[in-house]
PDB file of N, CA and C in Angstrom:
ATOM      1  N   MET A   1      -4.815  20.939  -0.700  1.00  0.00           N
ATOM      2  CA  MET A   1      -4.535  19.523  -0.386  1.00  0.00           C
ATOM      3  C   MET A   1      -3.118  19.188  -0.729  1.00  0.00           C
ATOM      4  N   SER A   2      -2.602  18.333   0.121  1.00  0.00           N
ATOM      5  CA  SER A   2      -1.258  18.077  -0.180  1.00  0.00           C
ATOM      6  C   SER A   2      -0.905  16.656  -0.382  1.00  0.00           C
ATOM      7  N   VAL A   3       0.345  16.287  -0.831  1.00  0.00           N
ATOM      8  CA  VAL A   3       0.745  15.023  -1.259  1.00  0.00           C
ATOM      9  C   VAL A   3       1.016  14.230   0.126  1.00  0.00           C
ATOM     10  N   VAL A   4       0.578  13.110   0.195  1.00  0.00           N
ATOM     11  CA  VAL A   4       1.077  12.173   1.407  1.00  0.00           C
ATOM     12  C   VAL A   4       2.014  11.190   1.031  1.00  0.00           C
ATOM     13  N   GLU A   5       3.188  11.137   1.705  1.00  0.00           N
ATOM     14  CA  GLU A   5       4.191  10.100   1.405  1.00  0.00           C
ATOM     15  C   GLU A   5       4.541   9.506   2.586  1.00  0.00           C
ATOM     16  N   GLN A   6       4.692   8.143   2.723  1.00  0.00           N
ATOM     17  CA  GLN A   6       5.066   7.447   3.836  1.00  0.00           C
ATOM     18  C   GLN A   6       6.040   6.296   3.441  1.00  0.00           C
ATOM     19  N   TYR A   7       7.167   6.311   4.143  1.00  0.00           N
ATOM     20  CA  TYR A   7       8.153   5.262   3.796  1.00  0.00           C
ATOM     21  C   TYR A   7       8.133   4.198   4.766  1.00  0.00           C
ATOM     22  N   ALA A   8       8.375   2.979   4.328  1.00  0.00           N
ATOM     23  CA  ALA A   8       8.206   1.837   5.134  1.00  0.00           C
ATOM     24  C   ALA A   8       9.003   0.662   4.767  1.00  0.00           C
ATOM     25  N   ARG A   9       9.137  -0.309   5.456  1.00  0.00           N
ATOM     26  CA  ARG A   9       9.909  -1.527   5.006  1.00  0.00           C
ATOM     27  C   ARG A   9       9.056  -2.757   4.826  1.00  0.00           C
ATOM     28  N   ALA A  10       9.148  -3.433   3.799  1.00  0.00           N
ATOM     29  CA  ALA A  10       8.240  -4.559   3.580  1.00  0.00           C
ATOM     30  C   ALA A  10       9.175  -5.862   3.563  1.00  0.00           C
ATOM     31  N   HIS A  11       8.525  -6.912   4.145  1.00  0.00           N
ATOM     32  CA  HIS A  11       9.154  -8.334   4.133  1.00  0.00           C
ATOM     33  C   HIS A  11       8.772  -8.886   2.827  1.00  0.00           C
ATOM     34  N   VAL A  12       9.745  -9.422   2.063  1.00  0.00           N
ATOM     35  CA  VAL A  12       9.409 -10.148   0.797  1.00  0.00           C
ATOM     36  C   VAL A  12       9.163 -11.510   1.223  1.00  0.00           C
ATOM     37  N   VAL A  13       8.011 -12.000   0.640  1.00  0.00           N
ATOM     38  CA  VAL A  13       7.609 -13.376   0.862  1.00  0.00           C
ATOM     39  C   VAL A  13       8.157 -14.330  -0.270  1.00  0.00           C
ATOM     40  N   THR A  14       9.151 -14.960  -0.034  1.00  0.00           N
ATOM     41  CA  THR A  14       9.785 -15.902  -1.255  1.00  0.00           C
ATOM     42  C   THR A  14      10.479 -17.113  -0.747  1.00  0.00           C
ATOM     43  N   ASP A  15      10.587 -18.056  -1.586  1.00  0.00           N
ATOM     44  CA  ASP A  15      11.352 -19.271  -1.250  1.00  0.00           C
ATOM     45  C   ASP A  15      12.717 -19.218  -1.844  1.00  0.00           C
ATOM     46  N   ALA A  16      13.027 -18.366  -2.560  1.00  0.00           N
ATOM     47  CA  ALA A  16      14.401 -18.024  -3.279  1.00  0.00           C
ATOM     48  C   ALA A  16      15.397 -17.792  -2.174  1.00  0.00           C
ATOM     49  N   PRO A  17      16.520 -18.501  -2.237  1.00  0.00           N
ATOM     50  CA  PRO A  17      17.439 -18.409  -1.194  1.00  0.00           C
ATOM     51  C   PRO A  17      18.316 -17.121  -1.222  1.00  0.00           C
ATOM     52  N   ASP A  18      18.444 -16.496  -2.441  1.00  0.00           N
ATOM     53  CA  ASP A  18      19.306 -15.226  -2.525  1.00  0.00           C
ATOM     54  C   ASP A  18      18.438 -13.980  -2.730  1.00  0.00           C
ATOM     55  N   ALA A  19      17.166 -14.072  -2.424  1.00  0.00           N
ATOM     56  CA  ALA A  19      16.283 -12.945  -2.397  1.00  0.00           C
ATOM     57  C   ALA A  19      16.415 -12.024  -1.188  1.00  0.00           C
ATOM     58  N   GLN A  20      16.235 -10.555  -1.483  1.00  0.00           N
ATOM     59  CA  GLN A  20      16.359  -9.805  -0.283  1.00  0.00           C
ATOM     60  C   GLN A  20      15.235 -10.024   0.686  1.00  0.00           C
ATOM     61  N   ASP A  21      15.551  -9.942   1.857  1.00  0.00           N
ATOM     62  CA  ASP A  21      14.506 -10.201   2.893  1.00  0.00           C
ATOM     63  C   ASP A  21      13.519  -9.173   3.083  1.00  0.00           C
ATOM     64  N   THR A  22      14.049  -7.991   3.270  1.00  0.00           N
ATOM     65  CA  THR A  22      13.127  -6.742   3.482  1.00  0.00           C
ATOM     66  C   THR A  22      13.565  -5.652   2.373  1.00  0.00           C
ATOM     67  N   VAL A  23      12.619  -4.920   1.947  1.00  0.00           N
ATOM     68  CA  VAL A  23      12.911  -3.793   0.914  1.00  0.00           C
ATOM     69  C   VAL A  23      12.235  -2.640   1.441  1.00  0.00           C
ATOM     70  N   PRO A  24      12.689  -1.499   0.994  1.00  0.00           N
ATOM     71  CA  PRO A  24      12.112  -0.177   1.208  1.00  0.00           C
ATOM     72  C   PRO A  24      10.870  -0.064   0.367  1.00  0.00           C
ATOM     73  N   VAL A  25       9.767   0.575   0.851  1.00  0.00           N
ATOM     74  CA  VAL A  25       8.647   0.939  -0.105  1.00  0.00           C
ATOM     75  C   VAL A  25       8.137   2.196   0.183  1.00  0.00           C
ATOM     76  N   VAL A  26       7.596   2.915  -0.659  1.00  0.00           N
ATOM     77  CA  VAL A  26       6.952   4.190  -0.388  1.00  0.00           C
ATOM     78  C   VAL A  26       5.474   4.004  -0.781  1.00  0.00           C
ATOM     79  N   LEU A  27       4.712   4.579   0.090  1.00  0.00           N
ATOM     80  CA  LEU A  27       3.128   4.726  -0.012  1.00  0.00           C
ATOM     81  C   LEU A  27       2.895   6.218  -0.356  1.00  0.00           C
ATOM     82  N   ARG A  28       2.096   6.438  -1.419  1.00  0.00           N
ATOM     83  CA  ARG A  28       1.994   7.689  -1.874  1.00  0.00           C
ATOM     84  C   ARG A  28       0.407   8.115  -2.222  1.00  0.00           C
ATOM     85  N   TYR A  29       0.077   9.229  -1.964  1.00  0.00           N
ATOM     86  CA  TYR A  29      -1.304   9.583  -2.139  1.00  0.00           C
ATOM     87  C   TYR A  29      -1.247  11.194  -2.614  1.00  0.00           C
ATOM     88  N   ASP A  30      -1.815  11.333  -3.890  1.00  0.00           N
ATOM     89  CA  ASP A  30      -1.760  12.631  -4.402  1.00  0.00           C
ATOM     90  C   ASP A  30      -3.247  13.051  -4.679  1.00  0.00           C
ATOM     91  N   PRO A  31      -3.833  13.708  -3.779  1.00  0.00           N
ATOM     92  CA  PRO A  31      -5.306  14.179  -4.072  1.00  0.00           C
ATOM     93  C   PRO A  31      -5.610  14.914  -5.364  1.00  0.00           C
ATOM     94  N   GLU A  32      -4.568  15.709  -5.672  1.00  0.00           N
ATOM     95  CA  GLU A  32      -4.765  16.445  -7.028  1.00  0.00           C
ATOM     96  C   GLU A  32      -4.783  15.662  -8.329  1.00  0.00           C
ATOM     97  N   THR A  33      -4.068  14.457  -8.269  1.00  0.00           N
ATOM     98  CA  THR A  33      -4.024  13.638  -9.400  1.00  0.00           C
ATOM     99  C   THR A  33      -5.202  12.675  -9.424  1.00  0.00           C
ATOM    100  N   ASP A  34      -5.518  12.000  -8.355  1.00  0.00           N
ATOM    101  CA  ASP A  34      -6.715  11.074  -8.301  1.00  0.00           C
ATOM    102  C   ASP A  34      -7.046  10.949  -6.669  1.00  0.00           C
ATOM    103  N   PRO A  35      -8.074  11.525  -6.221  1.00  0.00           N
ATOM    104  CA  PRO A  35      -8.309  11.362  -4.815  1.00  0.00           C
ATOM    105  C   PRO A  35      -8.744  10.096  -4.409  1.00  0.00           C
ATOM    106  N   ARG A  36      -9.003   9.190  -5.201  1.00  0.00           N
ATOM    107  CA  ARG A  36      -9.398   7.857  -5.030  1.00  0.00           C
ATOM    108  C   ARG A  36      -8.438   6.782  -4.959  1.00  0.00           C
ATOM    109  N   GLN A  37      -7.118   7.157  -5.422  1.00  0.00           N
ATOM    110  CA  GLN A  37      -6.231   6.098  -5.600  1.00  0.00           C
ATOM    111  C   GLN A  37      -4.921   6.359  -4.536  1.00  0.00           C
ATOM    112  N   VAL A  38      -4.263   5.285  -4.222  1.00  0.00           N
ATOM    113  CA  VAL A  38      -2.936   5.330  -3.538  1.00  0.00           C
ATOM    114  C   VAL A  38      -2.027   4.748  -4.449  1.00  0.00           C
ATOM    115  N   ARG A  39      -0.677   4.846  -4.111  1.00  0.00           N
ATOM    116  CA  ARG A  39       0.298   4.053  -4.936  1.00  0.00           C
ATOM    117  C   ARG A  39       1.241   3.547  -3.964  1.00  0.00           C
ATOM    118  N   LEU A  40       1.861   2.433  -4.443  1.00  0.00           N
ATOM    119  CA  LEU A  40       2.738   1.589  -3.649  1.00  0.00           C
ATOM    120  C   LEU A  40       4.030   1.509  -4.579  1.00  0.00           C
ATOM    121  N   GLY A  41       5.138   2.057  -4.145  1.00  0.00           N
ATOM    122  CA  GLY A  41       6.342   1.912  -4.933  1.00  0.00           C
ATOM    123  C   GLY A  41       7.327   0.954  -4.253  1.00  0.00           C
ATOM    124  N   LEU A  42       7.875  -0.022  -5.055  1.00  0.00           N
ATOM    125  CA  LEU A  42       9.040  -0.768  -4.606  1.00  0.00           C
ATOM    126  C   LEU A  42      10.314  -0.359  -5.261  1.00  0.00           C
ATOM    127  N   PRO A  43      11.408  -0.759  -4.875  1.00  0.00           N
ATOM    128  CA  PRO A  43      12.719  -0.412  -5.492  1.00  0.00           C
ATOM    129  C   PRO A  43      12.724  -0.748  -6.999  1.00  0.00           C
ATOM    130  N   GLY A  44      13.286   0.331  -7.643  1.00  0.00           N
ATOM    131  CA  GLY A  44      13.333   0.262  -9.062  1.00  0.00           C
ATOM    132  C   GLY A  44      12.027   0.868  -9.734  1.00  0.00           C
ATOM    133  N   PRO A  45      11.636   0.524 -10.844  1.00  0.00           N
ATOM    134  CA  PRO A  45      10.627   1.201 -11.581  1.00  0.00           C
ATOM    135  C   PRO A  45       9.181   0.646 -11.104  1.00  0.00           C
ATOM    136  N   HIS A  46       9.244  -0.255 -10.103  1.00  0.00           N
ATOM    137  CA  HIS A  46       7.911  -0.871  -9.813  1.00  0.00           C
ATOM    138  C   HIS A  46       7.007  -0.202  -8.913  1.00  0.00           C
ATOM    139  N   GLU A  47       5.813   0.162  -9.499  1.00  0.00           N
ATOM    140  CA  GLU A  47       4.863   0.981  -8.812  1.00  0.00           C
ATOM    141  C   GLU A  47       3.321   0.473  -9.131  1.00  0.00           C
ATOM    142  N   TRP A  48       2.524   0.415  -8.147  1.00  0.00           N
ATOM    143  CA  TRP A  48       1.201  -0.105  -8.250  1.00  0.00           C
ATOM    144  C   TRP A  48       0.264   0.965  -7.863  1.00  0.00           C
ATOM    145  N   ALA A  49      -0.669   1.259  -8.610  1.00  0.00           N
ATOM    146  CA  ALA A  49      -1.899   2.215  -8.323  1.00  0.00           C
ATOM    147  C   ALA A  49      -3.066   1.428  -7.995  1.00  0.00           C
ATOM    148  N   PHE A  50      -3.772   1.791  -6.890  1.00  0.00           N
ATOM    149  CA  PHE A  50      -5.014   0.992  -6.549  1.00  0.00           C
ATOM    150  C   PHE A  50      -5.833   1.877  -5.659  1.00  0.00           C
ATOM    151  N   SER A  51      -7.031   1.561  -5.630  1.00  0.00           N
ATOM    152  CA  SER A  51      -8.090   2.317  -4.755  1.00  0.00           C
ATOM    153  C   SER A  51      -7.797   2.268  -3.365  1.00  0.00           C
ATOM    154  N   ARG A  52      -8.062   3.559  -2.649  1.00  0.00           N
ATOM    155  CA  ARG A  52      -7.887   3.606  -1.437  1.00  0.00           C
ATOM    156  C   ARG A  52      -8.784   2.693  -0.567  1.00  0.00           C
ATOM    157  N   GLU A  53      -9.994   2.621  -1.256  1.00  0.00           N
ATOM    158  CA  GLU A  53     -10.989   1.698  -0.531  1.00  0.00           C
ATOM    159  C   GLU A  53     -10.406   0.115  -0.562  1.00  0.00           C
ATOM    160  N   LEU A  54      -9.664  -0.168  -1.565  1.00  0.00           N
ATOM    161  CA  LEU A  54      -9.190  -1.611  -1.571  1.00  0.00           C
ATOM    162  C   LEU A  54      -8.181  -1.771  -0.423  1.00  0.00           C
ATOM    163  N   LEU A  55      -7.353  -0.686  -0.225  1.00  0.00           N
ATOM    164  CA  LEU A  55      -6.445  -0.753   0.882  1.00  0.00           C
ATOM    165  C   LEU A  55      -7.119  -0.892   2.186  1.00  0.00           C
ATOM    166  N   GLU A  56      -8.096   0.002   2.406  1.00  0.00           N
ATOM    167  CA  GLU A  56      -8.713   0.030   3.506  1.00  0.00           C
ATOM    168  C   GLU A  56      -9.593  -1.449   3.875  1.00  0.00           C
ATOM    169  N   ARG A  57     -10.214  -1.941   2.766  1.00  0.00           N
ATOM    170  CA  ARG A  57     -10.974  -3.210   2.964  1.00  0.00           C
ATOM    171  C   ARG A  57      -9.963  -4.306   3.208  1.00  0.00           C
ATOM    172  N   GLY A  58      -8.759  -4.335   2.529  1.00  0.00           N
ATOM    173  CA  GLY A  58      -7.836  -5.398   2.663  1.00  0.00           C
ATOM    174  C   GLY A  58      -7.192  -5.451   4.056  1.00  0.00           C
ATOM    175  N   LEU A  59      -7.293  -4.433   4.865  1.00  0.00           N
ATOM    176  CA  LEU A  59      -6.776  -4.527   6.198  1.00  0.00           C
ATOM    177  C   LEU A  59      -7.714  -5.291   7.101  1.00  0.00           C
ATOM    178  N   ARG A  60      -9.002  -5.455   6.727  1.00  0.00           N
ATOM    179  CA  ARG A  60      -9.961  -6.154   7.466  1.00  0.00           C
ATOM    180  C   ARG A  60     -10.407  -7.520   6.918  1.00  0.00           C
ATOM    181  N   THR A  61     -10.383  -7.685   5.683  1.00  0.00           N
ATOM    182  CA  THR A  61     -10.796  -8.943   4.929  1.00  0.00           C
ATOM    183  C   THR A  61     -10.189  -8.997   3.632  1.00  0.00           C
ATOM    184  N   PRO A  62     -10.017 -10.163   3.088  1.00  0.00           N
ATOM    185  CA  PRO A  62      -9.290 -10.157   1.701  1.00  0.00           C
ATOM    186  C   PRO A  62     -10.076  -9.349   0.808  1.00  0.00           C
ATOM    187  N   ALA A  63      -9.309  -8.641  -0.106  1.00  0.00           N
ATOM    188  CA  ALA A  63      -9.816  -7.819  -1.182  1.00  0.00           C
ATOM    189  C   ALA A  63      -8.777  -7.819  -2.336  1.00  0.00           C
ATOM    190  N   ALA A  64      -9.332  -7.747  -3.602  1.00  0.00           N
ATOM    191  CA  ALA A  64      -8.526  -7.890  -4.661  1.00  0.00           C
ATOM    192  C   ALA A  64      -8.997  -7.121  -5.844  1.00  0.00           C
ATOM    193  N   THR A  65      -8.053  -6.893  -6.745  1.00  0.00           N
ATOM    194  CA  THR A  65      -8.327  -6.336  -8.166  1.00  0.00           C
ATOM    195  C   THR A  65      -7.644  -7.319  -9.069  1.00  0.00           C
ATOM    196  N   ALA A  66      -7.498  -7.149 -10.204  1.00  0.00           N
ATOM    197  CA  ALA A  66      -6.739  -8.031 -11.296  1.00  0.00           C
ATOM    198  C   ALA A  66      -5.232  -7.947 -10.944  1.00  0.00           C
ATOM    199  N   GLU A  67      -4.719  -6.762 -10.453  1.00  0.00           N
ATOM    200  CA  GLU A  67      -3.341  -6.623 -10.345  1.00  0.00           C
ATOM    201  C   GLU A  67      -2.904  -6.647  -8.712  1.00  0.00           C
ATOM    202  N   VAL A  68      -3.747  -6.311  -7.851  1.00  0.00           N
ATOM    203  CA  VAL A  68      -3.341  -6.179  -6.327  1.00  0.00           C
ATOM    204  C   VAL A  68      -4.354  -7.062  -5.506  1.00  0.00           C
ATOM    205  N   SER A  69      -3.822  -7.751  -4.590  1.00  0.00           N
ATOM    206  CA  SER A  69      -4.689  -8.496  -3.678  1.00  0.00           C
ATOM    207  C   SER A  69      -4.009  -7.976  -2.244  1.00  0.00           C
ATOM    208  N   ILE A  70      -4.925  -7.827  -1.355  1.00  0.00           N
ATOM    209  CA  ILE A  70      -4.567  -7.455   0.034  1.00  0.00           C
ATOM    210  C   ILE A  70      -5.302  -8.224   1.021  1.00  0.00           C
ATOM    211  N   TRP A  71      -4.814  -8.780   2.037  1.00  0.00           N
ATOM    212  CA  TRP A  71      -5.440  -9.372   3.069  1.00  0.00           C
ATOM    213  C   TRP A  71      -4.807  -9.299   4.466  1.00  0.00           C
ATOM    214  N   PRO A  72      -5.577  -9.380   5.570  1.00  0.00           N
ATOM    215  CA  PRO A  72      -4.800  -9.279   6.854  1.00  0.00           C
ATOM    216  C   PRO A  72      -4.041 -10.620   7.026  1.00  0.00           C
ATOM    217  N   CYS A  73      -2.987 -10.657   7.886  1.00  0.00           N
ATOM    218  CA  CYS A  73      -2.158 -11.635   8.195  1.00  0.00           C
ATOM    219  C   CYS A  73      -1.939 -11.590   9.784  1.00  0.00           C
ATOM    220  N   GLY A  74      -2.764 -12.290  10.433  1.00  0.00           N
ATOM    221  CA  GLY A  74      -2.717 -12.174  11.936  1.00  0.00           C
ATOM    222  C   GLY A  74      -3.199 -10.745  12.387  1.00  0.00           C
ATOM    223  N   ARG A  75      -2.739 -10.366  13.586  1.00  0.00           N
ATOM    224  CA  ARG A  75      -3.325  -9.105  14.121  1.00  0.00           C
ATOM    225  C   ARG A  75      -2.454  -7.884  13.719  1.00  0.00           C
ATOM    226  N   VAL A  76      -1.264  -8.177  13.260  1.00  0.00           N
ATOM    227  CA  VAL A  76      -0.332  -6.933  13.098  1.00  0.00           C
ATOM    228  C   VAL A  76       0.237  -6.739  11.601  1.00  0.00           C
ATOM    229  N   GLN A  77      -0.039  -7.817  10.772  1.00  0.00           N
ATOM    230  CA  GLN A  77       0.571  -7.796   9.378  1.00  0.00           C
ATOM    231  C   GLN A  77      -0.594  -7.825   8.362  1.00  0.00           C
ATOM    232  N   ALA A  78      -0.252  -7.337   7.278  1.00  0.00           N
ATOM    233  CA  ALA A  78      -1.007  -7.358   6.083  1.00  0.00           C
ATOM    234  C   ALA A  78      -0.190  -7.966   4.728  1.00  0.00           C
ATOM    235  N   VAL A  79      -0.710  -8.585   3.904  1.00  0.00           N
ATOM    236  CA  VAL A  79      -0.045  -9.156   2.833  1.00  0.00           C
ATOM    237  C   VAL A  79      -0.579  -8.623   1.595  1.00  0.00           C
ATOM    238  N   MET A  80       0.367  -8.231   0.656  1.00  0.00           N
ATOM    239  CA  MET A  80      -0.003  -7.618  -0.572  1.00  0.00           C
ATOM    240  C   MET A  80       0.608  -8.638  -1.780  1.00  0.00           C
ATOM    241  N   GLU A  81      -0.283  -8.990  -2.617  1.00  0.00           N
ATOM    242  CA  GLU A  81       0.192  -9.796  -3.795  1.00  0.00           C
ATOM    243  C   GLU A  81       0.103  -8.840  -4.942  1.00  0.00           C
ATOM    244  N   LEU A  82       1.116  -8.640  -5.590  1.00  0.00           N
ATOM    245  CA  LEU A  82       1.231  -7.561  -6.787  1.00  0.00           C
ATOM    246  C   LEU A  82       1.662  -8.224  -8.033  1.00  0.00           C
ATOM    247  N   HIS A  83       0.682  -8.164  -8.962  1.00  0.00           N
ATOM    248  CA  HIS A  83       0.759  -8.867 -10.249  1.00  0.00           C
ATOM    249  C   HIS A  83       1.387  -7.979 -11.435  1.00  0.00           C
ATOM    250  N   THR A  84       2.410  -8.461 -12.205  1.00  0.00           N
ATOM    251  CA  THR A  84       2.896  -7.836 -13.393  1.00  0.00           C
ATOM    252  C   THR A  84       2.947  -8.842 -14.557  1.00  0.00           C
ATOM    253  N   GLU A  85       3.323  -8.403 -15.659  1.00  0.00           N
ATOM    254  CA  GLU A  85       3.426  -9.347 -16.726  1.00  0.00           C
ATOM    255  C   GLU A  85       4.819 -10.200 -16.480  1.00  0.00           C
ATOM    256  N   GLN A  86       5.636  -9.783 -15.666  1.00  0.00           N
ATOM    257  CA  GLN A  86       6.784 -10.565 -15.413  1.00  0.00           C
ATOM    258  C   GLN A  86       6.601 -11.636 -14.149  1.00  0.00           C
ATOM    259  N   GLY A  87       5.459 -11.496 -13.420  1.00  0.00           N
ATOM    260  CA  GLY A  87       5.228 -12.424 -12.418  1.00  0.00           C
ATOM    261  C   GLY A  87       4.628 -11.718 -11.370  1.00  0.00           C
ATOM    262  N   VAL A  88       4.676 -12.427 -10.060  1.00  0.00           N
ATOM    263  CA  VAL A  88       4.201 -11.899  -8.950  1.00  0.00           C
ATOM    264  C   VAL A  88       5.018 -11.662  -7.763  1.00  0.00           C
ATOM    265  N   SER A  89       4.719 -10.494  -7.161  1.00  0.00           N
ATOM    266  CA  SER A  89       5.563 -10.150  -5.896  1.00  0.00           C
ATOM    267  C   SER A  89       4.630 -10.203  -4.710  1.00  0.00           C
ATOM    268  N   VAL A  90       5.157 -10.902  -3.526  1.00  0.00           N
ATOM    269  CA  VAL A  90       4.263 -10.977  -2.344  1.00  0.00           C
ATOM    270  C   VAL A  90       5.018 -10.405  -1.297  1.00  0.00           C
ATOM    271  N   ILE A  91       4.421  -9.280  -0.679  1.00  0.00           N
ATOM    272  CA  ILE A  91       5.166  -8.647   0.492  1.00  0.00           C
ATOM    273  C   ILE A  91       4.273  -8.545   1.739  1.00  0.00           C
ATOM    274  N   GLN A  92       4.838  -8.415   2.894  1.00  0.00           N
ATOM    275  CA  GLN A  92       4.070  -8.336   4.057  1.00  0.00           C
ATOM    276  C   GLN A  92       4.625  -7.022   4.755  1.00  0.00           C
ATOM    277  N   LEU A  93       3.606  -6.301   5.136  1.00  0.00           N
ATOM    278  CA  LEU A  93       3.767  -5.031   5.855  1.00  0.00           C
ATOM    279  C   LEU A  93       3.073  -4.868   7.281  1.00  0.00           C
ATOM    280  N   GLU A  94       3.451  -4.007   7.984  1.00  0.00           N
ATOM    281  CA  GLU A  94       2.787  -3.849   9.261  1.00  0.00           C
ATOM    282  C   GLU A  94       1.467  -3.216   9.028  1.00  0.00           C
ATOM    283  N   ALA A  95       0.383  -3.707   9.559  1.00  0.00           N
ATOM    284  CA  ALA A  95      -0.963  -3.193   9.302  1.00  0.00           C
ATOM    285  C   ALA A  95      -1.048  -1.755   9.989  1.00  0.00           C
ATOM    286  N   LYS A  96      -0.370  -1.494  11.060  1.00  0.00           N
ATOM    287  CA  LYS A  96      -0.472  -0.024  11.590  1.00  0.00           C
ATOM    288  C   LYS A  96       0.206   0.909  10.839  1.00  0.00           C
ATOM    289  N   THR A  97       1.160   0.466  10.054  1.00  0.00           N
ATOM    290  CA  THR A  97       1.809   1.404   9.000  1.00  0.00           C
ATOM    291  C   THR A  97       0.742   1.778   7.984  1.00  0.00           C
ATOM    292  N   LEU A  98       0.121   0.818   7.412  1.00  0.00           N
ATOM    293  CA  LEU A  98      -0.883   1.123   6.445  1.00  0.00           C
ATOM    294  C   LEU A  98      -2.186   1.857   6.932  1.00  0.00           C
ATOM    295  N   SER A  99      -2.437   1.546   8.086  1.00  0.00           N
ATOM    296  CA  SER A  99      -3.546   2.285   8.770  1.00  0.00           C
ATOM    297  C   SER A  99      -3.215   3.754   8.949  1.00  0.00           C
ATOM    298  N   ARG A 100      -2.084   3.976   9.577  1.00  0.00           N
ATOM    299  CA  ARG A 100      -1.501   5.454   9.695  1.00  0.00           C
ATOM    300  C   ARG A 100      -1.540   6.058   8.312  1.00  0.00           C
ATOM    301  N   PHE A 101      -0.996   5.443   7.292  1.00  0.00           N
ATOM    302  CA  PHE A 101      -1.059   6.078   5.891  1.00  0.00           C
ATOM    303  C   PHE A 101      -2.350   6.507   5.610  1.00  0.00           C
ATOM    304  N   LEU A 102      -3.390   5.522   5.773  1.00  0.00           N
ATOM    305  CA  LEU A 102      -4.758   5.810   5.254  1.00  0.00           C
ATOM    306  C   LEU A 102      -5.385   6.915   6.113  1.00  0.00           C
ATOM    307  N   ARG A 103      -5.151   7.119   7.390  1.00  0.00           N
ATOM    308  CA  ARG A 103      -5.510   8.227   8.185  1.00  0.00           C
ATOM    309  C   ARG A 103      -4.939   9.553   7.562  1.00  0.00           C
ATOM    310  N   ARG A 104      -3.640   9.555   7.247  1.00  0.00           N
ATOM    311  CA  ARG A 104      -3.057  10.666   6.683  1.00  0.00           C
ATOM    312  C   ARG A 104      -3.720  11.048   5.348  1.00  0.00           C
ATOM    313  N   THR A 105      -4.173  10.090   4.566  1.00  0.00           N
ATOM    314  CA  THR A 105      -4.807  10.469   3.276  1.00  0.00           C
ATOM    315  C   THR A 105      -6.155  11.017   3.507  1.00  0.00           C
ATOM    316  N   TYR A 106      -6.833  10.659   4.509  1.00  0.00           N
ATOM    317  CA  TYR A 106      -8.212  11.158   4.890  1.00  0.00           C
ATOM    318  C   TYR A 106      -7.947  12.529   5.344  1.00  0.00           C
ATOM    319  N   MET A 107      -7.071  12.768   6.181  1.00  0.00           N
ATOM    320  CA  MET A 107      -6.776  14.107   6.760  1.00  0.00           C
ATOM    321  C   MET A 107      -6.436  15.179   5.671  1.00  0.00           C
ATOM    322  N   ALA A 108      -5.625  14.641   4.742  1.00  0.00           N
ATOM    323  CA  ALA A 108      -5.213  15.552   3.599  1.00  0.00           C
ATOM    324  C   ALA A 108      -6.422  15.879   2.772  1.00  0.00           C
ATOM    325  N   THR A 109      -7.464  15.184   2.673  1.00  0.00           N
ATOM    326  CA  THR A 109      -8.657  15.597   1.898  1.00  0.00           C
ATOM    327  C   THR A 109      -9.843  16.059   2.680  1.00  0.00           C
ATOM    328  N   ALA A 110      -9.659  16.170   4.010  1.00  0.00           N
ATOM    329  CA  ALA A 110     -10.779  16.660   4.830  1.00  0.00           C
ATOM    330  C   ALA A 110     -10.976  17.994   4.508  1.00  0.00           C
ATOM    331  N   ALA A 111     -12.285  18.406   4.485  1.00  0.00           N
ATOM    332  CA  ALA A 111     -12.581  19.869   4.238  1.00  0.00           C
ATOM    333  C   ALA A 111     -12.279  20.815   5.377  1.00  0.00           C
ATOM    334  N   PRO A 112     -11.742  21.924   5.241  1.00  0.00           N
ATOM    335  CA  PRO A 112     -11.406  22.832   6.286  1.00  0.00           C
ATOM    336  C   PRO A 112     -12.743  23.235   6.904  1.00  0.00           C
ATOM    337  N   VAL A 113     -12.667  23.323   8.192  1.00  0.00           N
ATOM    338  CA  VAL A 113     -13.801  23.800   8.979  1.00  0.00           C
ATOM    339  C   VAL A 113     -14.015  25.341   8.914  1.00  0.00           C
ATOM    340  N   ALA A 114     -15.266  25.627   8.657  1.00  0.00           N
ATOM    341  CA  ALA A 114     -15.454  27.176   8.536  1.00  0.00           C
ATOM    342  C   ALA A 114     -15.567  27.657   9.896  1.00  0.00           C
ATOM    343  N   GLY A 115     -15.139  28.827  10.175  1.00  0.00           N
ATOM    344  CA  GLY A 115     -14.979  29.333  11.421  1.00  0.00           C
ATOM    345  C   GLY A 115     -15.735  30.786  11.571  1.00  0.00           C
TER     346      GLY A 115
END
């Protein structure tokens, strides 16, 4: 089983006039570490780990844990609300990017076909 990493750009949802509009993010899945979790990394030391199931549900209907909320936004976007002790970050990503990442994680854990 191999690690799956996917790089993307996220739109930061904020009303601050000097905030960055888009930021690079990395989606990461390591089946050796925990086959049920995915990770989302933002610039700097910010990383959130949450269940792969939460990400999948959040693409269809609002889903949440104490630290991460995900919900669909129209037909092509998904919103993530990420909570820390310092506050809340809200980002918007393309749903097809997240779906592609999920597909890759399931392919990475698929059992090889016996021949």
